[in-house]
Coordinates of N, CA and C in Angstrom, one line a residue:
M164 N 15.1 23.2 10.6 CA 14.8 23.6 9.5 C 15.1 25.3 9.2
D165 N 15.3 25.0 7.3 CA 14.8 26.6 7.2 C 12.8 26.6 7.1
L166 N 13.7 27.9 7.7 CA 12.0 28.5 7.4 C 12.2 29.4 6.2
G167 N 13.2 29.3 5.3 CA 12.7 30.2 3.9 C 12.6 31.8 4.0
L168 N 12.5 32.3 5.0 CA 13.2 34.0 5.5 C 14.3 34.6 4.7
K169 N 15.2 34.4 3.7 CA 16.0 35.5 3.8 C 15.3 35.5 2.9
D170 N 15.5 37.1 2.4 CA 15.8 38.2 1.5 C 14.0 38.3 1.2
R171 N 13.3 37.9 2.1 CA 11.7 38.4 2.6 C 11.5 39.6 3.4
V172 N 11.1 40.1 2.5 CA 10.8 42.0 2.9 C 9.0 41.5 3.9
Y173 N 8.8 41.9 5.3 CA 7.9 42.2 5.6 C 7.8 44.0 6.1
V174 N 6.7 44.0 6.3 CA 6.2 45.1 7.4 C 5.9 44.9 8.6
V175 N 6.5 45.1 10.1 CA 5.9 44.1 11.3 C 5.7 46.5 11.9
T176 N 4.0 46.4 12.4 CA 4.1 47.2 13.5 C 3.9 47.6 14.5
G177 N 4.0 48.8 15.3 CA 4.0 48.6 16.3 C 5.5 47.6 17.1
A178 N 6.4 48.0 16.6 CA 7.3 47.3 16.4 C 8.8 47.4 17.4
T179 N 8.9 48.8 18.0 CA 9.6 49.4 18.4 C 9.4 48.7 19.9
R180 N 8.9 47.8 20.4 CA 8.4 47.0 21.9 C 8.3 45.7 21.7
G181 N 7.9 45.9 22.8 CA 7.1 44.4 23.4 C 7.3 42.8 22.5
L182 N 5.7 42.3 22.0 CA 5.5 41.5 20.7 C 5.9 41.9 19.6
G183 N 6.1 43.4 19.4 CA 5.9 43.7 17.8 C 7.8 43.6 17.6
F184 N 8.1 44.0 18.2 CA 9.7 44.3 18.8 C 10.2 42.8 18.8
A185 N 9.7 41.8 19.1 CA 10.3 40.3 19.8 C 10.5 39.8 18.0
S186 N 9.5 40.2 17.6 CA 8.8 39.4 15.9 C 9.8 39.6 15.0
A187 N 9.8 41.3 14.9 CA 10.8 41.5 13.9 C 12.1 41.3 14.6
R188 N 13.1 41.3 15.9 CA 14.0 40.6 15.7 C 13.9 39.1 15.3
E189 N 13.3 37.9 16.1 CA 13.3 36.5 15.1 C 13.4 36.6 13.6
L190 N 12.8 37.6 13.1 CA 12.7 37.3 11.5 C 14.2 38.1 10.6
T191 N 14.6 39.2 11.1 CA 15.8 39.6 10.8 C 17.2 38.2 11.0
A192 N 16.8 37.7 12.2 CA 17.6 37.1 12.7 C 18.1 35.9 12.0
D193 N 16.7 35.6 10.9 CA 16.6 34.4 9.8 C 17.2 34.8 8.8
G194 N 17.3 35.7 8.5 CA 17.1 36.3 7.0 C 16.7 37.6 6.4
A195 N 15.0 37.8 7.3 CA 14.1 38.4 6.7 C 15.1 40.6 6.8
K196 N 14.2 40.5 6.2 CA 14.6 42.3 6.0 C 13.0 42.6 6.4
V197 N 12.8 44.2 7.2 CA 11.9 44.1 7.7 C 12.1 45.8 7.9
V198 N 10.7 46.2 7.5 CA 10.3 48.1 7.9 C 9.6 47.7 9.3
V199 N 10.5 48.5 10.0 CA 9.5 48.1 11.4 C 9.0 49.8 11.7
T200 N 7.8 49.9 12.9 CA 7.4 50.6 12.7 C 7.4 50.9 14.2
G201 N 6.4 52.5 15.1 CA 6.3 52.6 15.6 C 5.7 54.3 15.4
R202 N 5.3 54.8 17.0 CA 4.7 55.9 16.7 C 5.8 57.2 16.8
D203 N 7.5 56.8 17.5 CA 8.3 57.5 18.0 C 8.9 57.4 16.8
A204 N 9.6 58.5 16.1 CA 10.5 58.4 14.7 C 11.7 58.1 14.9
A205 N 12.3 58.1 16.4 CA 13.8 58.2 16.8 C 13.9 57.0 18.1
R206 N 12.9 56.9 18.0 CA 12.7 54.8 18.9 C 12.8 53.7 17.5
A207 N 11.9 54.8 16.9 CA 11.8 53.6 15.1 C 13.5 53.1 14.5
A208 N 13.6 54.6 14.5 CA 15.3 54.3 14.3 C 16.1 53.9 14.6
E209 N 16.0 54.0 16.4 CA 16.9 53.1 17.8 C 17.0 51.5 17.3
V210 N 15.4 51.1 16.8 CA 15.6 49.5 16.5 C 15.6 49.2 15.6
A211 N 15.3 50.5 14.4 CA 15.7 49.5 13.7 C 17.1 49.3 13.4
A212 N 18.4 50.3 14.4 CA 19.9 50.4 13.8 C 20.2 48.9 15.0
A213 N 19.5 48.9 15.6 CA 19.7 47.7 16.3 C 19.5 46.2 16.0
L214 N 18.3 46.0 14.8 CA 18.3 44.8 14.4 C 19.6 44.9 13.3
G215 N 20.0 46.1 12.4 CA 21.1 46.4 11.9 C 20.4 46.1 10.4
P216 N 21.3 45.8 9.1 CA 21.1 46.5 7.6 C 20.0 46.6 6.9
N217 N 19.8 45.4 7.9 CA 18.6 44.5 6.8 C 16.4 45.1 7.7
A218 N 17.3 46.3 8.3 CA 15.6 46.6 9.4 C 15.8 47.7 8.8
V219 N 14.8 49.2 8.8 CA 14.4 50.3 8.6 C 13.3 50.9 9.5
G220 N 13.8 51.7 10.1 CA 12.0 51.8 11.1 C 12.1 53.8 10.6
V221 N 10.5 53.5 10.8 CA 9.3 54.4 10.0 C 8.5 54.8 11.3
A222 N 8.5 56.2 11.3 CA 7.1 56.5 12.8 C 5.9 56.4 11.7
A223 N 4.7 55.7 12.5 CA 3.5 55.5 11.5 C 2.9 55.1 12.7
D224 N 1.2 56.0 13.0 CA 0.5 55.2 13.7 C -0.5 54.8 13.1
N225 N -0.9 53.4 13.7 CA -2.3 52.7 13.1 C -3.2 53.2 12.6
A226 N -4.0 54.3 13.5 CA -5.2 55.1 13.1 C -5.1 56.3 11.8
D227 N -3.8 56.2 11.3 CA -3.7 56.9 10.7 C -4.1 56.2 9.0
P228 N -5.0 56.2 8.4 CA -5.6 56.1 6.6 C -4.1 56.0 5.9
A229 N -2.9 57.4 6.3 CA -2.2 57.2 5.1 C -1.2 56.0 5.3
A230 N -0.6 56.1 6.7 CA 0.0 55.0 7.0 C 0.4 53.4 6.4
A231 N -0.9 53.0 6.0 CA -0.6 51.9 5.3 C 0.3 51.5 3.8
P232 N -0.2 52.8 3.3 CA -0.1 52.8 1.6 C 1.6 53.3 2.1
A233 N 1.6 54.0 2.6 CA 3.6 54.4 3.3 C 4.7 53.2 3.5
L234 N 4.0 53.0 4.3 CA 5.1 51.7 4.9 C 5.6 50.2 3.4
I235 N 3.6 50.2 2.8 CA 4.7 48.6 2.0 C 4.9 49.6 1.5
A236 N 5.0 50.5 0.8 CA 6.1 51.9 -0.4 C 6.8 51.5 0.0
T237 N 7.4 51.9 1.7 CA 9.1 51.8 2.2 C 9.5 50.9 1.4
A238 N 8.6 49.5 2.1 CA 9.6 48.4 2.3 C 10.0 48.1 0.8
K239 N 9.2 49.0 -1.0 CA 9.4 48.5 -2.0 C 11.1 49.2 -2.3
E240 N 10.9 50.4 -1.7 CA 11.6 51.6 -2.6 C 12.7 51.3 -1.4
R241 N 13.2 50.6 -0.3 CA 14.2 50.3 0.3 C 14.8 49.0 0.4
F242 N 13.8 48.2 0.2 CA 14.4 46.3 0.1 C 13.7 45.7 -0.9
G243 N 13.0 46.7 -2.3 CA 12.4 45.8 -3.9 C 11.8 45.1 -3.5
R244 N 11.4 43.7 -2.9 CA 9.7 43.5 -3.0 C 8.7 44.2 -1.5
F245 N 7.4 42.8 -1.0 CA 7.2 43.1 0.0 C 6.1 41.6 0.0
D246 N 6.5 41.3 0.7 CA 5.9 39.5 1.3 C 4.8 38.8 2.2
G247 N 4.8 40.7 3.1 CA 3.7 39.8 3.9 C 3.9 41.2 5.0
I248 N 2.3 41.1 6.3 CA 2.6 42.7 7.5 C 2.2 41.4 8.5
L249 N 2.8 41.6 9.5 CA 2.7 41.6 11.0 C 2.0 43.0 11.6
I250 N 0.6 42.4 11.6 CA -0.4 44.0 12.1 C 0.2 43.7 13.8
S251 N 1.1 44.3 14.6 CA 0.7 44.8 16.2 C 0.7 46.0 16.6
V252 N -0.2 45.9 18.0 CA -0.7 47.1 18.0 C -0.7 47.3 20.1
G253 N -0.5 48.2 20.5 CA -0.9 48.4 22.2 C -2.1 47.7 22.2
G254 N -1.5 47.6 23.5 CA -2.9 47.2 24.3 C -4.3 48.4 24.5
P255 N -5.3 48.2 24.2 CA -6.1 49.1 24.7 C -6.1 49.3 26.0
A256 N -7.0 50.6 26.9 CA -6.9 51.5 28.1 C -7.6 49.5 28.6
P257 N -6.5 49.7 29.9 CA -8.2 48.9 30.5 C -8.5 49.1 31.2
G258 N -9.7 48.0 32.5 CA -10.6 49.8 33.6 C -11.6 48.1 33.5
A259 N -12.9 49.0 34.0 CA -14.0 47.9 34.1 C -15.2 48.3 33.4
A260 N -15.6 47.9 32.8 CA -17.2 47.5 31.8 C -17.5 48.3 31.6
A261 N -18.5 48.8 32.6 CA -19.0 50.1 32.8 C -18.6 51.4 32.4
D262 N -17.0 51.4 33.0 CA -16.2 52.4 33.0 C -15.4 53.1 32.3
N263 N -14.5 52.6 31.0 CA -14.2 52.6 29.5 C -15.0 54.3 29.7
T264 N -14.7 54.5 28.9 CA -15.6 56.4 28.1 C -15.4 55.7 26.6
D265 N -16.7 57.1 26.5 CA -16.8 56.4 24.4 C -15.0 57.7 23.9
E266 N -14.5 58.3 24.1 CA -13.5 58.6 23.9 C -11.9 57.1 24.0
Q267 N -12.2 56.7 24.9 CA -11.1 55.5 25.1 C -11.0 53.6 24.1
W268 N -13.2 53.7 23.8 CA -13.7 53.0 23.1 C -13.6 53.7 22.0
T269 N -13.3 54.6 21.3 CA -13.5 55.1 19.8 C -11.8 55.1 19.4
A270 N -10.9 55.3 20.5 CA -9.7 55.9 20.4 C -9.3 54.1 20.1
A271 N -10.0 53.2 20.6 CA -9.2 51.9 20.1 C -10.3 51.2 19.3
F272 N -10.9 52.0 18.8 CA -11.1 51.3 17.9 C -10.4 51.4 16.3
E273 N -9.8 52.8 16.5 CA -9.3 53.2 15.6 C -7.8 52.8 15.3
S274 N -7.1 52.5 16.2 CA -6.5 51.8 16.2 C -6.5 50.7 16.0
V275 N -7.5 49.7 17.3 CA -6.9 48.1 17.4 C -7.5 47.7 16.3
F276 N -8.5 47.8 16.1 CA -9.3 47.4 14.7 C -9.5 47.7 13.2
L277 N -10.1 49.3 13.2 CA -10.1 49.7 11.7 C -8.4 50.0 11.5
G278 N -7.8 50.8 12.0 CA -6.5 51.0 11.5 C -5.7 49.5 11.3
A279 N -5.8 48.4 12.4 CA -5.7 47.0 10.6 C -6.4 46.1 10.5
V280 N -7.6 47.0 10.3 CA -8.7 46.3 9.0 C -8.2 47.0 7.3
R281 N -7.6 48.9 7.9 CA -7.1 48.8 6.5 C -5.7 48.6 6.3
L282 N -4.7 48.2 7.1 CA -3.0 47.7 6.8 C -3.7 46.4 6.0
A283 N -4.1 45.5 6.7 CA -4.3 44.1 5.8 C -4.9 44.6 4.7
R284 N -6.2 45.4 4.9 CA -6.9 45.8 3.0 C -5.7 46.3 2.5
A285 N -5.1 46.8 3.1 CA -3.8 47.4 1.9 C -3.2 46.7 1.5
A286 N -2.8 45.2 2.4 CA -1.0 45.3 2.0 C -2.4 43.5 1.3
A287 N -4.0 43.7 1.2 CA -3.8 42.9 0.5 C -3.7 43.1 -0.9
A288 N -4.0 44.0 -1.3 CA -3.9 44.6 -2.1 C -2.5 44.3 -3.3
E289 N -1.2 44.5 -2.4 CA -0.2 44.6 -3.1 C 0.5 43.2 -2.6
L290 N -0.2 42.1 -2.7 CA 0.3 40.8 -2.1 C 0.3 40.0 -3.3
G291 N 0.9 38.9 -3.8 CA 1.9 38.5 -4.6 C 1.1 36.8 -3.6
E292 N 1.0 36.0 -4.9 CA 1.3 33.9 -4.2 C 2.0 34.1 -3.1
G293 N 2.2 33.6 -2.5 CA 3.2 33.7 -1.0 C 3.1 34.1 -0.7
G294 N 2.1 35.4 -0.2 CA 2.3 36.6 0.8 C 1.1 36.1 2.3
V295 N 1.6 36.7 2.9 CA 0.9 36.6 4.2 C 0.7 38.2 4.8
I296 N -0.5 37.4 5.5 CA -1.2 38.7 7.0 C -1.3 38.1 8.1
G297 N -0.7 38.6 9.2 CA -0.3 38.0 9.7 C -0.7 39.6 11.3
F298 N -2.2 38.8 12.4 CA -3.0 40.2 13.2 C -1.7 39.4 14.5
V299 N -1.4 39.9 15.4 CA -1.5 39.8 16.6 C -1.9 40.4 17.8
L300 N -2.9 39.1 18.0 CA -4.2 39.5 18.8 C -4.3 39.3 20.1
S301 N -5.0 38.4 20.6 CA -4.9 38.3 22.5 C -5.4 37.0 22.7
G302 N -5.2 36.2 23.9 CA -6.1 35.2 23.8 C -7.6 35.5 24.5
S303 N -7.9 37.2 25.3 CA -9.5 37.7 24.8 C -9.7 36.7 23.4
V304 N -9.6 36.6 22.4 CA -10.2 36.0 21.2 C -11.0 35.2 21.7
H305 N -10.9 33.4 22.2 CA -11.5 33.0 23.1 C -12.5 32.8 24.5
E306 N -11.4 33.6 25.2 CA -12.0 33.8 27.3 C -11.3 34.9 27.3
P307 N -12.2 36.1 27.6 CA -12.4 37.1 28.0 C -11.4 37.8 29.1
I308 N -10.7 38.5 29.4 CA -9.1 38.7 30.3 C -9.7 40.2 31.0
P309 N -10.0 39.8 32.3 CA -11.0 40.5 33.8 C -9.7 41.9 33.0
G310 N -10.5 43.1 33.5 CA -9.8 44.1 33.2 C -9.9 44.9 32.3
L311 N -9.4 44.4 31.2 CA -9.6 44.5 29.9 C -10.9 44.2 28.9
P312 N -11.9 45.3 29.1 CA -13.3 45.1 28.9 C -12.7 45.5 26.7
I313 N -12.5 46.8 26.6 CA -12.6 46.8 25.1 C -11.4 45.4 24.8
S314 N -10.4 45.8 24.9 CA -10.0 44.3 24.4 C -10.8 42.6 23.9
N315 N -11.8 42.9 25.4 CA -12.1 42.0 25.2 C -13.5 41.6 23.9
G316 N -13.5 43.3 23.9 CA -15.1 43.5 22.7 C -14.3 43.3 21.4
L317 N -13.5 44.0 21.6 CA -12.3 44.4 19.7 C -11.6 43.0 19.4
R318 N -11.1 42.6 20.2 CA -10.1 41.6 19.5 C -11.0 39.9 18.7
P319 N -12.0 40.3 19.5 CA -12.6 38.6 19.2 C -12.8 39.3 17.1
G320 N -13.6 40.2 17.2 CA -14.3 40.8 16.1 C -12.7 40.7 14.5
L321 N -11.8 41.6 15.1 CA -11.1 40.8 14.7 C -10.6 39.8 13.9
A322 N -10.6 38.9 14.7 CA -9.9 37.7 14.5 C -11.3 37.4 13.6
G323 N -12.4 37.5 13.7 CA -13.6 37.4 12.8 C -13.4 37.9 11.4
F324 N -12.7 39.4 11.0 CA -12.1 39.5 10.0 C -11.1 39.0 9.5
A325 N -9.9 38.2 10.2 CA -8.9 37.6 9.6 C -9.4 36.8 9.3
K326 N -10.4 35.3 10.2 CA -11.0 34.4 9.5 C -11.4 34.5 7.9
S327 N -12.4 35.4 7.8 CA -13.0 36.1 6.5 C -12.5 36.5 4.9
L328 N -11.1 37.2 5.8 CA -10.3 38.1 4.9 C -9.8 36.3 4.2
S329 N -9.3 35.3 5.3 CA -8.4 34.0 4.5 C -9.2 33.2 3.7
V330 N -10.5 33.3 3.8 CA -10.8 32.4 2.7 C -10.8 33.5 1.7
D331 N -11.5 35.1 1.6 CA -11.5 35.8 0.4 C -10.2 35.8 -0.4
L332 N -8.9 35.3 0.2 CA -8.0 35.5 -0.5 C -6.9 34.4 -0.1
G333 N -7.2 33.4 -0.2 CA -6.9 32.0 -0.1 C -7.1 31.5 -1.6
P334 N -7.6 31.8 -2.9 CA -7.4 32.0 -3.9 C -6.3 32.1 -4.9
R335 N -5.6 33.0 -3.7 CA -4.7 34.0 -4.7 C -3.8 33.5 -4.1
G336 N -3.0 31.8 -3.3 CA -2.6 31.9 -3.1 C -1.9 32.8 -1.5
I337 N -2.9 33.8 -0.9 CA -2.1 34.4 0.5 C -3.1 34.2 1.2
R338 N -2.1 33.7 2.3 CA -2.2 33.5 3.8 C -2.9 34.6 4.6
V339 N -4.0 34.0 5.9 CA -3.7 35.0 6.7 C -3.7 34.4 7.9
V340 N -3.2 34.9 9.1 CA -3.4 33.9 9.9 C -3.2 35.1 11.1
G341 N -3.2 34.4 12.8 CA -3.6 35.4 14.2 C -3.0 34.8 15.0
L342 N -2.2 35.2 16.0 CA -1.2 34.5 17.0 C -1.9 35.4 18.4
L343 N -2.1 34.0 19.3 CA -3.4 34.5 20.9 C -2.3 34.7 21.7
P344 N -1.3 35.6 21.7 CA -0.1 35.6 23.1 C -1.3 36.0 24.0
A345 N -0.7 35.6 25.4 CA -1.6 35.8 26.9 C -0.8 36.3 28.2
R346 N 0.5 35.4 29.3 CA 1.5 35.8 28.8 C 2.7 36.1 28.9
I347 N 3.0 36.7 28.3 CA 4.4 37.2 27.5 C 5.1 38.4 28.2
D348 N 5.9 37.9 29.4 CA 6.3 38.6 29.7 C 6.8 39.5 29.1
T349 N 6.3 40.8 29.1 CA 6.3 42.2 28.5 C 5.9 43.3 29.3
D350 N 6.9 44.9 28.9 CA 6.1 45.6 29.7 C 4.5 46.1 30.1
R351 N 4.4 45.4 28.9 CA 2.4 45.5 28.8 C 2.0 45.0 30.3
V352 N 2.5 43.4 30.2 CA 1.9 42.8 31.1 C 2.7 42.7 32.3
R353 N 3.6 43.6 32.7 CA 3.7 43.9 34.0 C 2.8 44.9 34.4
E354 N 2.8 45.8 33.5 CA 2.2 47.2 34.2 C 0.7 46.7 34.3
L355 N 0.0 45.8 33.9 CA -1.3 45.1 34.0 C -1.0 44.6 35.0
D356 N 0.2 43.6 35.5 CA 0.7 42.9 37.1 C -0.1 44.0 38.0
A357 N 1.2 45.0 37.6 CA 0.8 46.1 38.8 C -0.8 46.6 38.9
L358 N -1.8 46.9 38.2 CA -2.6 47.6 38.9 C -3.1 46.8 39.9
S359 N -2.9 45.5 40.3 CA -4.1 45.1 41.1 C -3.2 45.1 42.1
G360 N -1.6 46.2 42.4 CA -1.1 46.7 43.5 C -0.1 46.2 44.1
D361 N -0.4 45.0 44.3 CA 1.1 43.9 44.2 C 1.5 42.9 42.9
A362 N 2.5 43.3 41.8 CA 2.3 42.4 40.7 C 3.1 41.3 40.7
A363 N 3.7 41.0 42.3 CA 3.8 39.4 42.1 C 2.8 39.2 42.6
A364 N 2.7 39.8 43.5 CA 1.1 38.2 43.7 C 0.5 38.3 42.7
A365 N 0.3 39.1 42.1 CA -0.6 38.7 40.8 C 0.2 37.7 39.6
R366 N 1.2 38.2 39.5 CA 2.2 37.2 38.7 C 2.4 35.8 38.6
A367 N 2.3 35.6 40.8 CA 2.3 34.1 41.0 C 0.5 33.7 40.5
A368 N -0.4 34.6 41.1 CA -1.3 33.8 40.4 C -1.5 33.9 38.9
N369 N -1.2 34.8 38.2 CA -1.1 34.1 36.9 C -0.8 32.7 36.5
E370 N 1.0 32.7 36.7 CA 1.7 31.7 36.5 C 1.5 30.4 36.8
S371 N 0.1 30.1 38.5 CA -0.2 29.2 38.6 C -1.3 28.3 37.8
G372 N -1.9 29.6 37.3 CA -3.0 28.2 36.0 C -2.7 28.9 34.5
I373 N -1.3 28.5 34.2 CA -0.8 28.6 33.1 C -0.2 27.0 33.7
P374 N -0.4 25.6 32.4 CA 0.6 24.3 32.4 C 2.0 24.5 32.5
L375 N 2.1 25.3 32.1 CA 3.7 25.2 31.8 C 4.4 26.3 33.2
R376 N 4.0 26.7 34.1 CA 3.6 27.5 35.1 C 4.5 28.9 35.7
R377 N 4.9 29.1 33.8 CA 5.5 30.8 33.9 C 5.4 31.5 32.3
Y378 N 5.9 32.7 32.4 CA 5.1 33.4 31.7 C 5.8 32.6 30.8
G379 N 5.8 32.9 29.6 CA 6.4 33.1 27.9 C 7.7 34.1 28.5
T380 N 8.0 34.1 26.7 CA 9.4 35.2 26.9 C 9.5 35.7 25.6
P381 N 9.2 37.5 25.4 CA 9.1 37.6 24.2 C 10.1 36.8 22.6
E382 N 11.1 36.1 23.2 CA 11.7 35.5 21.9 C 10.8 34.1 21.6
E383 N 9.8 33.6 22.4 CA 9.6 32.5 21.8 C 8.5 33.1 20.9
F384 N 7.4 34.1 22.0 CA 6.8 34.5 21.0 C 7.7 35.0 19.9
G385 N 7.9 36.0 19.6 CA 9.1 35.5 18.0 C 9.4 34.8 17.2
R386 N 9.6 33.9 17.9 CA 9.4 32.7 17.1 C 8.7 32.3 16.5
A387 N 7.5 31.9 17.2 CA 6.0 31.5 16.9 C 5.6 33.1 15.6
A388 N 5.7 33.7 15.8 CA 6.2 34.8 15.0 C 6.5 34.6 13.3
A389 N 7.7 34.6 13.7 CA 8.5 33.8 12.3 C 7.9 32.8 11.6
F390 N 7.6 31.6 12.5 CA 7.4 30.7 11.8 C 6.0 30.4 10.9
L391 N 5.2 31.3 11.9 CA 3.5 31.3 10.5 C 4.3 32.0 9.8
L392 N 4.6 33.5 9.8 CA 5.0 34.3 8.4 C 6.0 33.6 7.5
S393 N 6.2 31.8 7.6 CA 6.9 32.4 7.0 C 6.6 31.3 6.0
P394 N 7.9 31.1 4.6 CA 7.2 30.0 4.2 C 7.4 28.5 4.2
A395 N 7.7 28.1 5.5 CA 7.9 26.9 5.8 C 6.0 25.9 6.7
A396 N 5.2 27.1 6.4 CA 4.4 27.5 7.1 C 2.9 28.3 5.8
S397 N 3.7 27.4 4.6 CA 3.2 27.6 3.4 C 1.3 27.6 3.3
Y398 N 1.3 26.3 4.7 CA -0.3 25.5 4.1 C -1.4 25.3 5.5
L399 N -0.7 26.6 6.2 CA -1.1 27.0 7.3 C -2.6 28.8 6.8
T400 N -3.2 28.6 7.1 CA -3.9 29.8 6.9 C -5.8 29.7 7.6
G401 N -5.7 30.7 8.1 CA -7.2 31.0 8.7 C -7.4 30.8 10.2
L402 N -6.1 30.5 11.1 CA -6.1 29.7 12.1 C -5.1 31.3 12.9
M403 N -5.9 30.8 14.1 CA -5.9 31.7 15.2 C -4.4 30.9 16.3
L404 N -3.5 31.3 16.7 CA -2.8 30.4 17.4 C -2.4 30.5 18.8
P405 N -2.8 29.9 19.4 CA -2.1 30.4 21.2 C -1.0 30.2 21.5
V406 N -0.8 31.6 21.9 CA 0.8 31.1 22.5 C 0.6 31.2 24.3
D407 N 0.7 30.7 24.2 CA 0.1 30.7 25.5 C 0.6 30.2 27.4
G408 N 1.5 29.1 26.3 CA 1.2 27.7 27.6 C 0.5 26.9 28.2
G409 N 0.1 26.3 27.3 CA -1.1 25.8 27.5 C -2.7 26.1 28.1
S410 N -3.0 27.6 28.5 CA -3.2 28.2 29.2 C -4.9 28.4 28.5
R411 N -5.3 28.3 27.9 CA -6.9 28.2 27.5 C -7.1 26.9 27.8
H412 N -7.9 27.5 27.9 CA -8.9 26.2 28.6 C -9.7 24.7 27.6
G413 N -10.6 26.2 26.5 CA -10.6 24.3 25.4 C -9.6 23.9 24.1
F414 N -9.7 23.8 23.6 CA -8.9 22.8 21.9 C -7.8 24.0 21.5

């Protein structure tokens, strides 16, 4: 199936590693052009070079209010158009619910929540019919994840914002979608497994609770993201897609 991604232009934040990078890689593989962002300029440039001539790397912090308009302007200046954005951020600090500090909550709110809201609002102001705004969230939208109270607090609220935005933008032909990864085999998930003191045992225990009995690969997540962002998914909006091997207990 042709996803219709050829020459479409997307901004992908947090794309120098993990799920953001996997998504950018699949988009470019199917013919899209991408602006990839990360906090480190050298790393962003290195990733863009690896993705090829249809990618450009830009240093950006999602918590910076100036980031959103600058990234959209870069897409238009470099590639001549802007069709959508995938908002991906690093996971907030782990810990116990009673122990995370005000500073950790504030930093996470600025990057995970308010930064994403700003990026989405800026994109909405620039997109036309057929545009799309995607959020990389977490399975914690539906089920709290042990050891990640900040994520458990912020991700569901951001999903609610995304749903509200989909209603507001639907009449303009702009879609809003979310992806809910669970145990995808990224550096972040391996770091979380290691916090248990026995990463291999933690992974085995987690895999036993996944119907497919394995962690997902970044490539599998990236393909799901590329589809949702593509014109092939033109009648899908306001949904939160679990990419979790069936581990969510509800429908």
